[in-house]
XYZ file of C-alpha atoms in Angstrom:
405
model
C 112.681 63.059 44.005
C 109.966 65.582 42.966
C 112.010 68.625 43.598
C 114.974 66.615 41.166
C 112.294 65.778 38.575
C 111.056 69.139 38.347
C 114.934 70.701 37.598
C 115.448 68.000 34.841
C 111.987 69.165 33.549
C 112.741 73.016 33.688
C 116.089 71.842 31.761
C 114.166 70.425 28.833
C 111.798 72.816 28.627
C 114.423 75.539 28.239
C 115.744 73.343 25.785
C 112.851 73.262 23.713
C 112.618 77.005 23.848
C 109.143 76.906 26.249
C 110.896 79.641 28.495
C 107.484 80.155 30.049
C 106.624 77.053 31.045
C 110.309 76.599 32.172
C 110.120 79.849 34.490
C 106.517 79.072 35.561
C 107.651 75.274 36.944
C 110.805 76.980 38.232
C 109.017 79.073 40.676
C 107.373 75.840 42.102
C 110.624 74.186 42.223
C 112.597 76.632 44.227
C 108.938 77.344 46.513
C 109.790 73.291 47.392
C 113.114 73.265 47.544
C 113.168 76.158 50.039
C 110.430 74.561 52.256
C 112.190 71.491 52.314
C 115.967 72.700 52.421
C 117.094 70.934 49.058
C 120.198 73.753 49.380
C 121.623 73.031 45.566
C 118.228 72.924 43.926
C 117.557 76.226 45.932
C 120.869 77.518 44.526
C 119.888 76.114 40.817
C 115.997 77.477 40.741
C 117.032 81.240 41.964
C 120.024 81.486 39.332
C 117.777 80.208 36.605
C 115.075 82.181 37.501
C 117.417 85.687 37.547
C 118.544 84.392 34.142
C 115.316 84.171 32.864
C 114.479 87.724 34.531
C 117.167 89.672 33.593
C 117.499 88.145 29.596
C 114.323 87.085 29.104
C 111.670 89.172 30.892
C 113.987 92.510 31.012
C 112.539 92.897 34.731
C 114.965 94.943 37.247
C 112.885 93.420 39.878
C 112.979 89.895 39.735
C 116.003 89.842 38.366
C 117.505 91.665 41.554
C 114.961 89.404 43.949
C 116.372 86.112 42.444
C 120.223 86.810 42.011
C 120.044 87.724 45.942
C 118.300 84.738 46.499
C 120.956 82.521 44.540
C 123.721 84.554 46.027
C 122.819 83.581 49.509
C 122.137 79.999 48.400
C 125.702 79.855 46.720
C 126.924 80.843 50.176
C 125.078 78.285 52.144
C 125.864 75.692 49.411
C 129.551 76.435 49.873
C 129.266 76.328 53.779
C 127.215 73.098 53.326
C 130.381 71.139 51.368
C 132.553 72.391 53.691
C 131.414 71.502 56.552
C 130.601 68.004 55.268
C 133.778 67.480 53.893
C 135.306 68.536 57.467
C 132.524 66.096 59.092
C 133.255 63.483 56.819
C 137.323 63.538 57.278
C 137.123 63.792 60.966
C 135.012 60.587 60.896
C 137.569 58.592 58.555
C 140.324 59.555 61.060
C 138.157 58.106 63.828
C 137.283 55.121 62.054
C 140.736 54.226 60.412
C 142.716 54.924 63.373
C 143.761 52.529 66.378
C 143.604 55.260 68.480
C 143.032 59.317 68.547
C 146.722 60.981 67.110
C 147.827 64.288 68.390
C 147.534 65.039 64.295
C 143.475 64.014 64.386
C 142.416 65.983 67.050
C 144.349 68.836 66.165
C 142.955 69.160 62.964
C 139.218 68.425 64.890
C 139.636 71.358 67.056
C 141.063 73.655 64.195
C 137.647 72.592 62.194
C 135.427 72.910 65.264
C 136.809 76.594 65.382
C 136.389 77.896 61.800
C 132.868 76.116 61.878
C 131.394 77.823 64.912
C 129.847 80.767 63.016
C 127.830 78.176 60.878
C 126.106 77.225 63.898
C 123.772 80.226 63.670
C 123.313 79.393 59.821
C 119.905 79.710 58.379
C 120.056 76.644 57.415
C 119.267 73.762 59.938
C 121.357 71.431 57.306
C 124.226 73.368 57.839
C 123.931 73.876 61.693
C 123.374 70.286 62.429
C 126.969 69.074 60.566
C 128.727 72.709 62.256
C 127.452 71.338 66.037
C 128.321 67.867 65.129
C 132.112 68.661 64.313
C 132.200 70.992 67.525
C 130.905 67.913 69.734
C 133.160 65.546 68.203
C 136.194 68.023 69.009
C 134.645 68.025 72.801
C 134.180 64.562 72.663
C 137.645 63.839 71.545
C 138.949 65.885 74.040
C 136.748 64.413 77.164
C 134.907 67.825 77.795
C 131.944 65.695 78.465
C 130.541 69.173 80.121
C 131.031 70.793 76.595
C 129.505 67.919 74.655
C 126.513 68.495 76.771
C 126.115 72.184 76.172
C 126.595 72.172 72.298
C 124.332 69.164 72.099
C 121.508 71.273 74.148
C 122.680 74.618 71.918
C 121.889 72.324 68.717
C 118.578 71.235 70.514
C 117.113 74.967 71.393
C 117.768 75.543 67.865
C 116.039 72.522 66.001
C 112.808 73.495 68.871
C 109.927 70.658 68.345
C 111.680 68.920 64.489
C 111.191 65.207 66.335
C 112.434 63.931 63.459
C 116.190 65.608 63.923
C 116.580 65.437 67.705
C 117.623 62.078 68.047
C 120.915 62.327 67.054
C 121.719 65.240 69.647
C 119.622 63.539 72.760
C 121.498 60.485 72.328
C 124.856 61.969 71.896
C 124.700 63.737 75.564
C 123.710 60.432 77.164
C 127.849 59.179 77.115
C 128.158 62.237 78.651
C 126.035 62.469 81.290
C 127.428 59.076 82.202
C 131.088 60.317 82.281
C 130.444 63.292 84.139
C 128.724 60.461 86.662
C 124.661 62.540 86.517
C 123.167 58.911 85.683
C 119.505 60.398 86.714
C 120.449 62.619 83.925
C 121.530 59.760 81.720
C 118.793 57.573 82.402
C 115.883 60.258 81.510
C 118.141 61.382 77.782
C 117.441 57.494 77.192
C 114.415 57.482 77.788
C 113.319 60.542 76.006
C 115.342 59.460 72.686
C 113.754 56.067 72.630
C 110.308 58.188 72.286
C 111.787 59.805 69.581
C 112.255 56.804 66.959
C 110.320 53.664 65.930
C 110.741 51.036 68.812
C 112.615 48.417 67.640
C 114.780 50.323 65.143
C 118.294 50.364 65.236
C 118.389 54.091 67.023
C 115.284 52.822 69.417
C 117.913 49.757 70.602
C 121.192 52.069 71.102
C 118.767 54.153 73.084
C 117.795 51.385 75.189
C 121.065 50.163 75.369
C 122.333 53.088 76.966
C 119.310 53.223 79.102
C 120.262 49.573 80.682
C 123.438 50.459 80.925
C 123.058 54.032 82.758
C 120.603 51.667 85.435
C 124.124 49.955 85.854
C 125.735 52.686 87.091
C 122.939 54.011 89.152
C 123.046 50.668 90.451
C 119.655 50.139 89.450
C 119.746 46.537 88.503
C 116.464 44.893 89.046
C 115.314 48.046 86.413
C 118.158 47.247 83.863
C 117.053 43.661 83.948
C 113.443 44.589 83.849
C 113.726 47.037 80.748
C 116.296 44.045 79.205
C 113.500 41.645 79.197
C 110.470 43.239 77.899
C 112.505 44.428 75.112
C 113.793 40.795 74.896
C 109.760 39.335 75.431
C 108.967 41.620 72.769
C 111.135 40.714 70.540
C 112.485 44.168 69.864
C 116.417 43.260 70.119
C 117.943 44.719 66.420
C 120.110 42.162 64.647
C 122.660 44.529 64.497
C 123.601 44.787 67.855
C 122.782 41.057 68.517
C 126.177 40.984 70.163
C 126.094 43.942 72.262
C 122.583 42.458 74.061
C 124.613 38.513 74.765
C 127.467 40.526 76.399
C 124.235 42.748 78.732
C 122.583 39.850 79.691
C 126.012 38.067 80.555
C 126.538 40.729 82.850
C 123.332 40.707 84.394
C 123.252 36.705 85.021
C 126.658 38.034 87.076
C 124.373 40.121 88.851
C 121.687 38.248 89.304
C 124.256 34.975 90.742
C 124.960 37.778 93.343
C 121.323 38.076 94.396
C 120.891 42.118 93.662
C 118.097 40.826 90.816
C 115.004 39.627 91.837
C 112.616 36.870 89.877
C 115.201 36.593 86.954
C 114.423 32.811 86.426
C 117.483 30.565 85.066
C 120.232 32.466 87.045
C 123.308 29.985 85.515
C 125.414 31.405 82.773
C 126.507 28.691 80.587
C 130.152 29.919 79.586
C 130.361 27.214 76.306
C 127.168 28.374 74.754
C 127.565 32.553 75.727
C 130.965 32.199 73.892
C 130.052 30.373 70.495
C 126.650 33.160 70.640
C 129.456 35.787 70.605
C 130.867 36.466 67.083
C 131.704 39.284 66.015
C 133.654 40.458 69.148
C 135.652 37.631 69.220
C 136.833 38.776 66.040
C 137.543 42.290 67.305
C 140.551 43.171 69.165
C 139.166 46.623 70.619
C 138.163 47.480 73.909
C 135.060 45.539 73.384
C 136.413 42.199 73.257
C 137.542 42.563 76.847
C 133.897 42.576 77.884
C 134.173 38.575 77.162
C 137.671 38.049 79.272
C 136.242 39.862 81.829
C 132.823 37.974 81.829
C 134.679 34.548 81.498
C 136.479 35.334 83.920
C 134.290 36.714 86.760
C 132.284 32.962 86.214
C 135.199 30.732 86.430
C 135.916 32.940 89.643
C 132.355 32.531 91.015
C 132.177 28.896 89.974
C 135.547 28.448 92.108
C 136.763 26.849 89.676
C 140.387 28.274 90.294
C 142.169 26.722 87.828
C 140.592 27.629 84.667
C 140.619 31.349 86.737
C 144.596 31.357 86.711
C 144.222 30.413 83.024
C 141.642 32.775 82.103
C 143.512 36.150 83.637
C 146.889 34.782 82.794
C 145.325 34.918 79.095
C 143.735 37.843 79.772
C 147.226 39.720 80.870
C 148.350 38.724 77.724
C 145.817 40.386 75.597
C 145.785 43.562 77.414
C 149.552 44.034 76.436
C 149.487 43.437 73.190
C 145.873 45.200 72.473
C 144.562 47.277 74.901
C 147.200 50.227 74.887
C 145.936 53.573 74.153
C 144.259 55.982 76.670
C 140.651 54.962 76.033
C 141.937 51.514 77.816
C 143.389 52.702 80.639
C 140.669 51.779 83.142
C 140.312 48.267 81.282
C 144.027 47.584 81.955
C 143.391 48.600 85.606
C 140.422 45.646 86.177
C 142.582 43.128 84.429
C 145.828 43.506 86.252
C 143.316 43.954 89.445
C 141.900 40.414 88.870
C 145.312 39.015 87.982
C 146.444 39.888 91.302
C 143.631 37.425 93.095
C 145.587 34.126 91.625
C 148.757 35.991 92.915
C 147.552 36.630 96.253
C 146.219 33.391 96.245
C 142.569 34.250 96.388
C 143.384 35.587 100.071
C 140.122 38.164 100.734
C 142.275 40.422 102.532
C 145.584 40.193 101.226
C 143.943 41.240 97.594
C 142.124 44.137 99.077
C 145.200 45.375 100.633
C 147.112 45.208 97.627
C 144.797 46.897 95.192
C 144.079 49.748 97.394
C 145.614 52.509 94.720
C 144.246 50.492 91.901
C 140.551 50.926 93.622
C 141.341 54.647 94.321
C 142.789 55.235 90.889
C 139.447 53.824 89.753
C 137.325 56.096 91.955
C 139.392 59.328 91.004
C 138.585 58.854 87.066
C 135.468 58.349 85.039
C 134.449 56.233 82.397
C 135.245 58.307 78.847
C 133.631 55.354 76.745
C 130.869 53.751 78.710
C 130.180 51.110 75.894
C 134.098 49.584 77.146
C 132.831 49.864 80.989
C 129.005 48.297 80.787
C 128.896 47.935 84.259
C 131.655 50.323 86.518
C 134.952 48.609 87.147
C 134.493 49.427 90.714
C 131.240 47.158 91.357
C 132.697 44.610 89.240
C 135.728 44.391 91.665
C 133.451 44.384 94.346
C 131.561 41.605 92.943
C 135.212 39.850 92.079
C 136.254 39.988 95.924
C 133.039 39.035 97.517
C 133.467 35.331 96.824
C 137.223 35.288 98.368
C 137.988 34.478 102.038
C 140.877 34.779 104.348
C 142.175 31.392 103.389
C 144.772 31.023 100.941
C 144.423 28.492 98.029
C 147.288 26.899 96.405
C 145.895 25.979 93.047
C 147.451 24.750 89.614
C 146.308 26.146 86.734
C 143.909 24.189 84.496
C 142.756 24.595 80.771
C 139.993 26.894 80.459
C 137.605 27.126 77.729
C 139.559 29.509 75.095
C 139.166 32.452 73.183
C 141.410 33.022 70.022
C 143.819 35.278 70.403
């Protein structure tokens, strides 16, 4: 606001013929503008001021000095909308399409290439959008590996700013989780919680993807313990409300199964977790299968049969007409896998048998979206099958509680 205030000023003063004033509260304008990396007011102070050289002051010297200095911030100012306007198109094709198109992630990659010599820019503006365009290419591609090396590239660059780390810490956590180094995972989310305000938004992502990289160490008396002293504390973010009902659904699974110790009220009420649940009910992504899946893990461990054949027969239904792109492969996989129980007729061993390529198809591939897989699909199973005996059960199916569809 200062730096702004000061160019409007220099503006009227030029206007009113002061040129020496003008030149003199120049100077100080481009001195902040440079320390703080205000690129077009950099540009704007240096051409003014080898104006005001050359015309004014008739010195070779300055003028030379300043007309460098406003070349090379007409360069980076150039880079700088470039590389926004590439970031900022890549991100509307994200956000307006169902899934990635061949088109999208062509045109990614073709950015992420013409950017990479802006990633040694001198300005840290300029790097920071360049590495972010070559880690959503990576990321859109699954080279988890590559996300992690740009994202540490970006880091060595930005050295001790705290205040600009964040964004790259947190982006390599995903990663670490797809490429199954959880240890890894688990210390990123730690370390990028330290870096913002606990109980911000970016401090609850953080420790969301701390809780949910204990999952997949299958460390679950540590994800329940971090879940409720944020949840004592009263540090859960509005915003992502939703996201902590669907965590501690899954841990109440957990905890029924007796791998969490001293976690109080164990029951799940299924009524009450779905009317908490808003906005994903309202959302036909890969998210709202966390519910199904949920709902339908209870009814299972509640034997209540019935409602189960219900629930997954519902459940079937939703997966075909929703969940069809890539990054719901693995989802499709579970749901078909706990269909089959009501079709085996909750025989223990007849359902193992038959899902032995769905459990090794699971094992062979790794989470690309760990936000759709909260817990891994292959501990869920095995906390789907550990209820079932060898005894078949002829059951009819009964009304569950509903979801829209």
């Amino acid at each position: 606001h200062e730096c702004n205030t000061m160019y409007a000023t220099v503006q009227i003063l030029r206007s009113k013929g002061e040129r020496k004033n003008s030149a003199t509260l120049a100077l100080k304008g481009l001195k902040l503008a440079i320390k703080y990396e205000f690129i077009e007011l950099s540009y704007l102070f240096a051409e003014l001021l080898a104006y005001n050289a050359g015309v004014f002051e008739s010195n070779k010297k300055d003028f030379q000095k300043y007309s460098e200095l406003a070349k090379r911030y007409l360069v980076n100012l150039n880079d700088y909308h470039l590389v926004r306007k590439y970031y900022t198109e890549i991100g509307l094709g994200v956000n307006s399409a169902r899934g990635l198109s061949k088109s999208l992630m062509e045109q990614a990659s073709r950015y992420a290439k013409e950017v990479k010599p802006m990633t040694n820019s001198d300005s840290v503006h300029i790097r920071n959008i360049a590495f972010n365009i070559i880690i959503a290419d990576c990321s859109m591609r699954k080279d988890f590996s590559g996300v992690i090396t740009n994202c540490d590239a970006a880091l060595n660059q930005l050295g001790e700013a705290v205040e600009k780390r964040f964004s790259f810490c947190y982006k390599k956590i995903p990663a670490y989780l797809s490429t199954r180094q959880y240890q890894e995972a688990k210390g990123m989310a730690r370390e990028s919680m330290g870096l913002v305000k606990t109980g911000s938004y970016n401090w609850n992502v953080a420790l969301f993807y701390r809780v949910i990289a204990c999952n997949y160490n299958q460390d679950y008396q540590e994800a329940y313990d971090l879940y409720k002293a944020a949840s004592e504390k009263k540090q859960f973010s509005k915003a992502m409300e939703e996201q902590w009902q669907i965590i501690k659904a899954y841990l109440s699974l957990i905890a029924m199964d007796g791998k969490i110790d001293n976690y109080g009220n164990v029951k799940l009420r299924l009524g009450k977790f779905l009317n908490e649940i808003e906005v994903f009910t309202k959302d036909k992504s890969g998210n709202y299968a966390h519910i199904y899946i949920i709902k339908t893990l209870l009814l299972l461990k509640q034997k209540k049969y019935g409602q189960f054949i219900d629930s997954v027969e519902a459940m079937d239904k939703f997966c075909q007409r929703h969940l069809t792109g890539k990054e719901s492969a693995r989802t499709r996989t579970l749901i078909k896998m706990l269909a089959s129980i009501a079709k085996h007729d909750f025989h223990k061993s007849a359902v193992i048998r038959n899902n032995r390529s769905a459990i090794r198809k699971l094992k062979s591939t790794n989470t690309t979206n760990p936000e759709l897989e909260i817990i891994p699909f292959g501990d869920l199973w095995s906390l789907a099958i550990d209820g079932l005996a060898d005894k078949r059960k002829k059951v009819r199916a009964k009304k569950a509680i509903s979801i829209a569809t």
